[in-house]
Tab-separated table of C-alpha atoms and ligand atoms in Angstrom:
chain	number	residue	atom	x	y	z
A	1	MET	CA	-135.891	95.214	114.187
A	2	LYS	CA	-138.939	96.215	111.847
A	3	GLU	CA	-141.420	92.765	110.939
A	4	ASP	CA	-142.691	94.444	107.656
A	5	LYS	CA	-142.195	91.417	105.336
A	6	ASP	CA	-142.108	93.788	102.154
A	7	ALA	CA	-139.096	95.183	103.446
A	8	ARG	CA	-135.539	95.007	101.614
A	9	TRP	CA	-133.045	93.126	102.920
A	10	PHE	CA	-131.078	96.603	104.307
A	11	GLU	CA	-134.274	97.818	105.669
A	12	LEU	CA	-133.123	96.686	109.858
A	13	GLU	CA	-132.141	99.434	112.916
A	14	CYS	CA	-128.632	96.680	113.257
A	15	VAL	CA	-126.058	94.982	110.766
A	16	PRO	CA	-127.037	91.320	110.823
A	17	LYS	CA	-124.020	89.557	112.220
A	18	GLU	CA	-123.402	87.790	108.192
A	19	TYR	CA	-122.202	90.906	107.544
A	20	ILE	CA	-119.787	91.802	110.104
A	21	PHE	CA	-116.490	91.674	108.903
A	22	PRO	CA	-113.705	90.606	110.920
A	23	LYS	CA	-111.768	93.481	112.471
A	24	GLU	CA	-108.837	92.962	110.399
A	25	TYR	CA	-111.315	94.349	106.962
A	26	ARG	CA	-113.299	96.223	108.863
A	27	PRO	CA	-113.067	100.491	107.815
A	28	GLN	CA	-111.290	102.418	110.309
A	29	ASN	CA	-111.462	106.178	110.848
A	30	LEU	CA	-114.671	106.630	108.375
A	31	ASP	CA	-115.303	110.235	110.100
A	32	SER	CA	-112.012	111.476	108.706
A	33	PRO	CA	-112.523	114.124	106.295
A	34	VAL	CA	-113.241	113.594	102.672
A	35	CYS	CA	-109.904	114.300	100.915
A	36	ASP	CA	-109.508	115.490	97.425
A	37	SER	CA	-106.031	114.166	96.799
A	38	ILE	CA	-107.263	112.461	93.610
A	39	PRO	CA	-106.786	114.977	90.785
A	40	VAL	CA	-109.375	116.121	88.428
A	41	ILE	CA	-109.126	116.385	84.899
A	42	SER	CA	-110.836	118.871	82.288
A	43	LEU	CA	-110.862	117.234	79.409
A	44	ALA	CA	-111.526	120.149	77.138
A	45	LYS	CA	-109.350	121.212	74.288
A	46	SER	CA	-106.279	123.021	75.560
A	47	LYS	CA	-103.530	124.429	73.657
A	48	ALA	CA	-100.865	122.100	73.328
A	49	GLU	CA	-97.873	124.393	74.792
A	50	ASN	CA	-94.595	122.931	73.894
A	51	GLY	CA	-95.010	118.804	74.087
A	52	HIS	CA	-98.151	117.255	75.316
A	53	SER	CA	-101.463	119.054	75.925
A	54	GLN	CA	-102.586	119.741	79.475
A	55	PRO	CA	-104.773	117.164	79.921
A	56	VAL	CA	-101.792	114.322	78.643
A	57	GLU	CA	-99.252	115.283	81.281
A	58	GLU	CA	-102.124	115.142	84.097
A	59	ILE	CA	-103.135	112.339	82.843
A	60	LEU	CA	-99.890	110.613	82.703
A	61	LYS	CA	-98.495	112.435	86.480
A	62	ALA	CA	-101.880	111.828	88.179
A	63	SER	CA	-101.323	107.489	86.400
A	64	GLN	CA	-97.409	107.203	87.099
A	65	GLU	CA	-98.697	109.050	90.931
A	66	LEU	CA	-101.892	107.358	91.915
A	67	GLY	CA	-103.441	105.251	89.415
A	68	PHE	CA	-106.844	107.097	90.303
A	69	PHE	CA	-108.217	110.333	88.172
A	70	GLN	CA	-111.353	112.251	87.658
A	71	VAL	CA	-112.523	113.753	84.217
A	72	ILE	CA	-114.886	116.572	83.679
A	73	ASN	CA	-115.722	117.917	81.008
A	74	HIS	CA	-115.852	114.942	78.944
A	75	GLY	CA	-118.169	115.261	76.291
A	76	ILE	CA	-120.954	112.578	77.541
A	77	SER	CA	-124.339	113.880	77.570
A	78	GLU	CA	-125.898	114.667	81.207
A	79	LYS	CA	-129.253	112.651	79.688
A	80	THR	CA	-126.912	109.894	78.777
A	81	VAL	CA	-125.990	109.826	81.739
A	82	THR	CA	-129.051	109.548	83.575
A	83	ASP	CA	-130.997	107.650	81.740
A	84	ALA	CA	-128.506	105.204	82.267
A	85	MET	CA	-129.029	105.800	85.861
A	86	ASN	CA	-132.187	105.871	85.638
A	87	VAL	CA	-132.764	102.257	84.094
A	88	LEU	CA	-130.294	100.573	86.433
A	89	LYS	CA	-132.200	102.444	89.384
A	90	GLU	CA	-135.946	100.989	88.090
A	91	PHE	CA	-133.673	97.417	87.285
A	92	PHE	CA	-132.295	97.382	90.748
A	93	ASP	CA	-136.556	97.709	92.377
A	94	MET	CA	-137.502	95.449	90.047
A	95	GLN	CA	-135.305	92.672	91.576
A	96	ALA	CA	-136.668	93.542	95.304
A	97	LYS	CA	-139.986	93.406	94.534
A	98	ASP	CA	-140.923	91.147	91.211
A	99	THR	CA	-139.578	87.022	91.684
A	100	THR	CA	-140.788	86.751	88.530
A	101	THR	CA	-138.335	89.209	86.730
A	102	LYS	CA	-135.164	87.827	89.173
A	103	THR	CA	-133.018	88.997	85.159
A	104	ALA	CA	-132.502	85.932	83.267
A	105	PRO	CA	-129.441	85.347	85.038
A	106	HIS	CA	-128.119	82.367	82.875
A	107	LYS	CA	-127.889	83.485	80.156
A	108	LYS	CA	-124.726	83.743	78.569
A	109	GLY	CA	-122.503	86.046	81.229
A	110	TYR	CA	-125.040	87.687	83.276
A	111	ILE	CA	-124.311	87.830	86.839
A	112	TYR	CA	-126.297	89.047	89.824
A	113	THR	CA	-126.265	88.905	92.823
A	114	ASN	CA	-127.895	90.057	95.961
A	115	SER	CA	-126.882	90.722	99.360
A	116	THR	CA	-127.366	86.688	99.645
A	117	ASP	CA	-124.899	86.155	97.967
A	118	PHE	CA	-121.165	85.328	99.764
A	119	ALA	CA	-118.113	87.823	99.393
A	120	LYS	CA	-115.261	86.658	101.918
A	121	ASP	CA	-115.452	84.005	104.655
A	122	GLY	CA	-118.969	83.730	104.441
A	123	VAL	CA	-119.545	87.662	105.184
A	124	HIS	CA	-121.510	89.586	103.225
A	125	LEU	CA	-120.983	92.423	101.629
A	126	TRP	CA	-123.452	95.054	101.756
A	127	ARG	CA	-124.331	95.530	98.248
A	128	GLU	CA	-126.341	94.320	94.729
A	129	ASN	CA	-123.690	93.535	91.884
A	130	PHE	CA	-125.291	92.913	88.234
A	131	LYS	CA	-122.964	91.993	85.503
A	132	HIS	CA	-123.152	91.843	81.940
A	133	PRO	CA	-120.875	91.738	79.012
A	134	CYS	CA	-121.319	94.615	76.056
A	135	HIS	CA	-118.423	93.425	73.358
A	136	PRO	CA	-119.561	93.410	70.555
A	137	LEU	CA	-122.295	95.287	71.546
A	138	GLU	CA	-125.205	94.309	68.798
A	139	GLU	CA	-124.699	90.245	69.945
A	140	CYS	CA	-124.617	91.007	73.325
A	141	ILE	CA	-128.015	93.934	73.400
A	142	HIS	CA	-130.478	90.870	72.914
A	143	LEU	CA	-129.045	88.752	76.053
A	144	TRP	CA	-129.788	91.764	78.149
A	145	PRO	CA	-132.281	92.049	80.408
A	146	ASP	CA	-136.075	93.553	78.764
A	147	THR	CA	-137.469	94.848	81.435
A	148	PRO	CA	-137.553	97.544	82.335
A	149	THR	CA	-138.345	97.840	78.919
A	150	ARG	CA	-135.740	100.517	77.778
A	151	TYR	CA	-132.945	98.966	79.588
A	152	GLN	CA	-131.318	97.284	76.360
A	153	GLU	CA	-131.730	100.581	74.662
A	154	VAL	CA	-130.562	102.712	76.917
A	155	ILE	CA	-127.558	100.857	78.460
A	156	ALA	CA	-126.439	100.477	74.787
A	157	ALA	CA	-126.161	104.259	74.275
A	158	TYR	CA	-124.476	104.969	77.074
A	159	ILE	CA	-121.686	102.312	76.299
A	160	VAL	CA	-121.321	103.784	73.050
A	161	GLU	CA	-120.507	107.424	74.518
A	162	ILE	CA	-117.524	105.350	77.297
A	163	GLN	CA	-116.364	103.602	73.813
A	164	LYS	CA	-115.596	106.783	72.877
A	165	LEU	CA	-114.048	108.398	75.880
A	166	SER	CA	-111.697	105.410	76.529
A	167	THR	CA	-110.291	105.827	72.755
A	168	ARG	CA	-109.488	109.349	73.873
A	169	ILE	CA	-108.430	108.335	77.126
A	170	LEU	CA	-106.061	105.353	76.081
A	171	GLU	CA	-105.093	108.018	73.007
A	172	MET	CA	-104.133	110.238	75.740
A	173	ILE	CA	-102.264	107.817	77.386
A	174	CYS	CA	-100.698	106.025	74.095
A	175	GLU	CA	-99.194	110.100	73.865
A	176	GLY	CA	-98.280	110.679	77.455
A	177	LEU	CA	-96.312	106.842	77.370
A	178	GLY	CA	-94.685	107.399	74.342
A	179	LEU	CA	-96.418	104.454	72.297
A	180	GLU	CA	-97.265	104.527	68.876
A	181	GLN	CA	-100.757	106.935	68.276
A	182	GLY	CA	-103.583	103.215	67.510
A	183	TYR	CA	-100.982	100.736	70.276
A	184	PHE	CA	-104.421	99.850	72.265
A	185	LYS	CA	-106.892	101.127	68.707
A	186	ASP	CA	-107.765	96.972	68.764
A	187	THR	CA	-107.306	95.607	71.729
A	188	SER	CA	-109.248	97.745	74.587
A	189	GLU	CA	-112.649	96.979	74.273
A	190	VAL	CA	-115.616	97.510	76.908
A	191	GLN	CA	-116.502	94.208	77.874
A	192	PHE	CA	-118.272	93.981	80.271
A	193	LEU	CA	-120.901	96.550	82.752
A	194	SER	CA	-120.799	96.299	86.651
A	195	SER	CA	-123.085	97.783	88.082
A	196	ASN	CA	-123.299	98.440	92.030
A	197	PHE	CA	-126.283	99.426	94.652
A	198	TYR	CA	-125.472	100.263	97.691
A	199	PRO	CA	-128.046	101.537	100.352
A	200	PRO	CA	-127.374	102.831	103.465
A	201	CYS	CA	-126.404	101.127	106.485
A	202	PRO	CA	-126.893	101.281	109.930
A	203	ASP	CA	-123.282	100.370	110.932
A	204	PRO	CA	-121.126	101.421	108.399
A	205	SER	CA	-117.589	100.382	110.629
A	206	LEU	CA	-119.017	96.788	111.004
A	207	THR	CA	-119.606	96.799	106.960
A	208	LEU	CA	-117.668	96.769	103.470
A	209	GLY	CA	-120.219	97.602	99.612
A	210	ILE	CA	-116.518	96.073	97.650
A	211	LEU	CA	-113.486	94.272	99.299
A	212	PRO	CA	-110.050	95.971	98.796
A	213	HIS	CA	-109.085	94.847	95.457
A	214	VAL	CA	-107.192	95.830	91.507
A	215	ASP	CA	-108.974	96.084	88.906
A	216	PRO	CA	-107.849	93.495	86.124
A	217	SER	CA	-108.441	95.998	83.222
A	218	LEU	CA	-106.173	98.070	80.978
A	219	ILE	CA	-108.523	101.244	82.461
A	220	THR	CA	-112.207	101.283	84.471
A	221	ILE	CA	-114.434	104.378	84.106
A	222	LEU	CA	-117.042	104.781	86.296
A	223	TYR	CA	-119.927	106.520	86.994
A	224	GLN	CA	-120.355	107.283	90.770
A	225	GLY	CA	-123.961	109.786	90.431
A	226	GLY	CA	-122.346	112.321	93.259
A	227	SER	CA	-121.952	110.129	95.236
A	228	THR	CA	-119.221	109.613	97.734
A	229	GLY	CA	-118.038	105.941	99.907
A	230	LEU	CA	-114.970	104.731	97.092
A	231	GLN	CA	-111.607	104.917	98.758
A	232	VAL	CA	-108.129	104.862	97.495
A	233	MET	CA	-105.143	103.113	98.680
A	234	LYS	CA	-102.274	106.044	98.406
A	235	ASP	CA	-99.295	105.618	100.676
A	236	GLY	CA	-100.546	103.560	103.004
A	237	GLN	CA	-104.026	104.826	103.655
A	238	TRP	CA	-107.314	105.510	102.695
A	239	VAL	CA	-108.113	107.898	100.919
A	240	ASN	CA	-111.953	109.167	99.444
A	241	VAL	CA	-112.498	109.794	96.380
A	242	GLY	CA	-114.497	113.390	96.051
A	243	ALA	CA	-118.081	113.126	95.176
A	244	ILE	CA	-118.287	115.643	91.842
A	245	PRO	CA	-121.165	115.369	90.213
A	246	ASN	CA	-120.979	114.948	86.171
A	247	ALA	CA	-117.687	113.939	86.553
A	248	PHE	CA	-116.219	110.152	85.400
A	249	VAL	CA	-114.166	108.475	88.040
A	250	VAL	CA	-111.110	106.655	85.577
A	251	ASN	CA	-108.214	104.100	87.274
A	252	ILE	CA	-105.394	102.473	86.243
A	253	GLY	CA	-106.193	98.352	85.712
A	254	ASN	CA	-103.470	95.586	86.058
A	255	GLN	CA	-103.091	95.026	82.202
A	256	LEU	CA	-102.014	98.962	81.607
A	257	GLU	CA	-99.563	98.658	85.085
A	258	ILE	CA	-98.351	95.809	82.956
A	259	ILE	CA	-97.621	97.011	79.703
A	260	SER	CA	-96.228	100.276	80.598
A	261	ASN	CA	-93.647	98.315	82.316
A	262	TRP	CA	-94.948	99.625	86.260
A	263	LYS	CA	-94.984	103.397	85.355
A	264	PHE	CA	-98.473	103.667	86.060
A	265	LYS	CA	-99.973	102.104	89.004
A	266	SER	CA	-102.716	100.433	89.507
A	267	ALA	CA	-103.951	101.003	92.837
A	268	LYS	CA	-106.208	99.333	95.438
A	269	HIS	CA	-109.600	100.007	96.461
A	270	ARG	CA	-112.743	98.732	97.905
A	271	VAL	CA	-116.318	100.729	99.041
A	272	VAL	CA	-117.055	101.471	102.881
A	273	THR	CA	-121.151	102.225	103.266
A	274	SER	CA	-122.955	105.607	104.553
A	275	THR	CA	-125.580	105.798	107.264
A	276	HIS	CA	-127.395	108.011	105.141
A	277	GLN	CA	-126.999	107.920	101.493
A	278	THR	CA	-127.615	105.186	99.018
A	279	ARG	CA	-124.375	104.399	96.544
A	280	ARG	CA	-125.469	103.500	92.648
A	281	SER	CA	-122.618	103.380	90.382
A	282	ILE	CA	-121.649	101.827	87.112
A	283	ALA	CA	-118.324	100.289	86.523
A	284	THR	CA	-117.234	99.312	82.627
A	285	PHE	CA	-114.169	97.623	81.566
A	286	VAL	CA	-112.130	98.867	79.203
A	287	ASN	CA	-109.913	95.608	78.619
A	288	PRO	CA	-107.837	93.753	76.621
A	289	SER	CA	-108.980	91.274	73.467
A	290	PRO	CA	-109.204	88.305	75.355
A	291	ASN	CA	-106.307	86.404	73.043
A	292	CYS	CA	-103.625	89.476	73.277
A	293	ILE	CA	-101.300	89.216	74.585
A	294	ILE	CA	-100.093	91.280	77.255
A	295	GLU	CA	-96.997	92.329	77.914
A	296	PRO	CA	-94.477	94.740	78.683
A	297	ALA	CA	-94.699	97.379	75.689
A	298	LYS	CA	-91.674	97.146	73.631
A	299	ASN	CA	-89.794	100.399	73.331
A	300	LEU	CA	-90.732	100.938	77.392
A	301	VAL	CA	-88.699	98.728	77.619
A	302	ASN	CA	-84.505	98.692	77.526
A	303	GLU	CA	-82.447	95.076	77.634
A	304	LEU	CA	-79.267	94.156	77.188
A	305	GLU	CA	-77.591	90.942	76.574
A	306	PRO	CA	-76.116	89.871	78.967
A	307	THR	CA	-72.913	89.472	77.807
A	308	LEU	CA	-73.515	92.841	76.972
A	309	TYR	CA	-74.076	93.564	79.853
A	310	LYS	CA	-70.987	93.728	81.794
A	311	ALA	CA	-69.714	96.036	79.921
A	312	SER	CA	-72.399	98.925	80.253
A	313	GLN	CA	-72.246	99.254	83.942
A	314	ASN	CA	-72.398	103.036	84.041
A	315	LEU	CA	-75.667	102.543	81.484
A	316	VAL	CA	-76.993	100.195	84.234
A	317	ASN	CA	-80.090	103.345	85.660
A	318	GLU	CA	-80.769	103.696	82.055
A	319	LEU	CA	-81.759	99.932	81.778
A	320	GLU	CA	-85.326	98.782	81.897
A	321	PRO	CA	-85.834	95.388	82.164
A	322	ALA	CA	-89.453	94.253	81.253
A	323	LEU	CA	-90.711	93.480	84.873
A	324	TYR	CA	-93.512	90.879	83.669
A	325	LYS	CA	-93.400	88.085	81.610
A	326	PRO	CA	-95.822	87.597	79.090
A	327	SER	CA	-99.642	86.674	78.892
A	328	GLN	CA	-102.412	86.275	76.664
A	329	TYR	CA	-104.834	87.936	78.254
A	330	LYS	CA	-107.599	85.067	79.026
A	331	ASP	CA	-104.808	83.101	80.676
A	332	TYR	CA	-104.782	86.181	82.935
A	333	VAL	CA	-107.810	85.833	84.267
A	334	LEU	CA	-108.381	82.536	84.824
A	335	HIS	CA	-104.992	81.500	86.240
A	336	SER	CA	-105.477	85.240	88.698
A	337	ASN	CA	-108.969	84.137	89.532
A	338	ALA	CA	-109.508	87.986	88.451
A	339	PHE	CA	-113.063	88.593	88.625
A	340	GLY	CA	-113.338	85.809	91.993
A	341	ASP	CA	-116.236	83.703	91.594
A	342	ASP	CA	-117.562	84.990	88.761
A	343	THR	CA	-114.033	84.243	86.554
A	344	ALA	CA	-115.618	81.506	84.671
A	345	THR	CA	-119.081	82.772	83.935
A	346	ILE	CA	-117.440	86.263	83.036
A	347	GLN	CA	-115.162	84.443	80.994
A	348	ASN	CA	-117.406	82.839	78.989
A	349	GLY	CA	-119.378	85.512	77.929
A	350	LEU	CA	-115.755	87.658	76.544
A	351	ARG	CA	-114.776	88.350	73.528
B	1	LIG	C1	-115.771	97.880	90.313
B	1	LIG	C2	-115.094	98.787	91.613
B	1	LIG	C3	-116.603	100.701	93.044
B	1	LIG	C4	-117.956	101.136	92.854
B	1	LIG	O1	-116.214	97.612	90.531
B	1	LIG	O2	-114.362	97.512	90.293
B	1	LIG	O3	-114.226	99.188	92.125
B	1	LIG	O4	-118.006	102.744	92.796
B	1	LIG	N1	-117.026	99.774	91.728
B	1	LIG	O5	-118.653	101.072	92.754
B	2	LIG	NI1	-112.866	98.486	91.126
């Protein structure tokens, strides 16, 4: 091992034992080829041919089958995204160097997790993470880091664009599901940002960047800077999400799975590490407002009174009972411990 006292926690020749997951969690078959089964959807305007436009059809299909897709031609400028990636890189670099600026982690809703924070049963994840609330932007922005100096300006510009993109995607989802336009309008906000830094790891077969989970969001929009490592569970197998420069990865969160009455799937995903690549990602969680009641959309449910039920046995295939009970989003978050150890802090920051 290197003796350099300035070395960062990951600059090692072997994986320290606190980062080695029990066998059942360790990733396997890491050398299998990248499987490009995650649909890549162009949002460029396309003519509607009797029915939905092509992106709507593709989003509908991907959300039903896998719950993950990538979008290209999304209209967000490369500069907005590169600026955000650069300022976050600077932020993480500063955490490593300067102990006096170790964020202001106790401001409302702020969470900086370095690699020594426990993830599961005392094992550490191979990553650093920084999360904070984003909504309402004008109230949150001054609680964000003021170093790097451009942090607030650059990240606010990024969030504004992500909000527009998410509105657009949710409108297409409304159309695809046959929900009235604006169904999500007042209840979907980019509530918080979670950025990740996954450094190279001496032995990826022993470690994980993020444990398998589903997102407690409506949708999550992730930028992964053309890097690999994200994997999605598909038919019982982990498949890789391909590295596509300038694309955003969109996944269906479990709140949209509920609203769609399980027509859409919220897929389990995780991040594996790499010996040579540094992965940086920005996840933005588009969530319902805390007081919003989440339940299957009324016009996706078709239930009959029990007395009518018998008479309609021949209609049984058309019945679509609600598969989930209504719950306020904030109760859901609390009861399901949606953000693990960070749940209470995040909950306090949600508006
Ligand atoms: C998440 C997540 C994946 C990534 O933050 O929920 O799944 O690539 N992130 O960072
Ligand atoms: Ni996730």
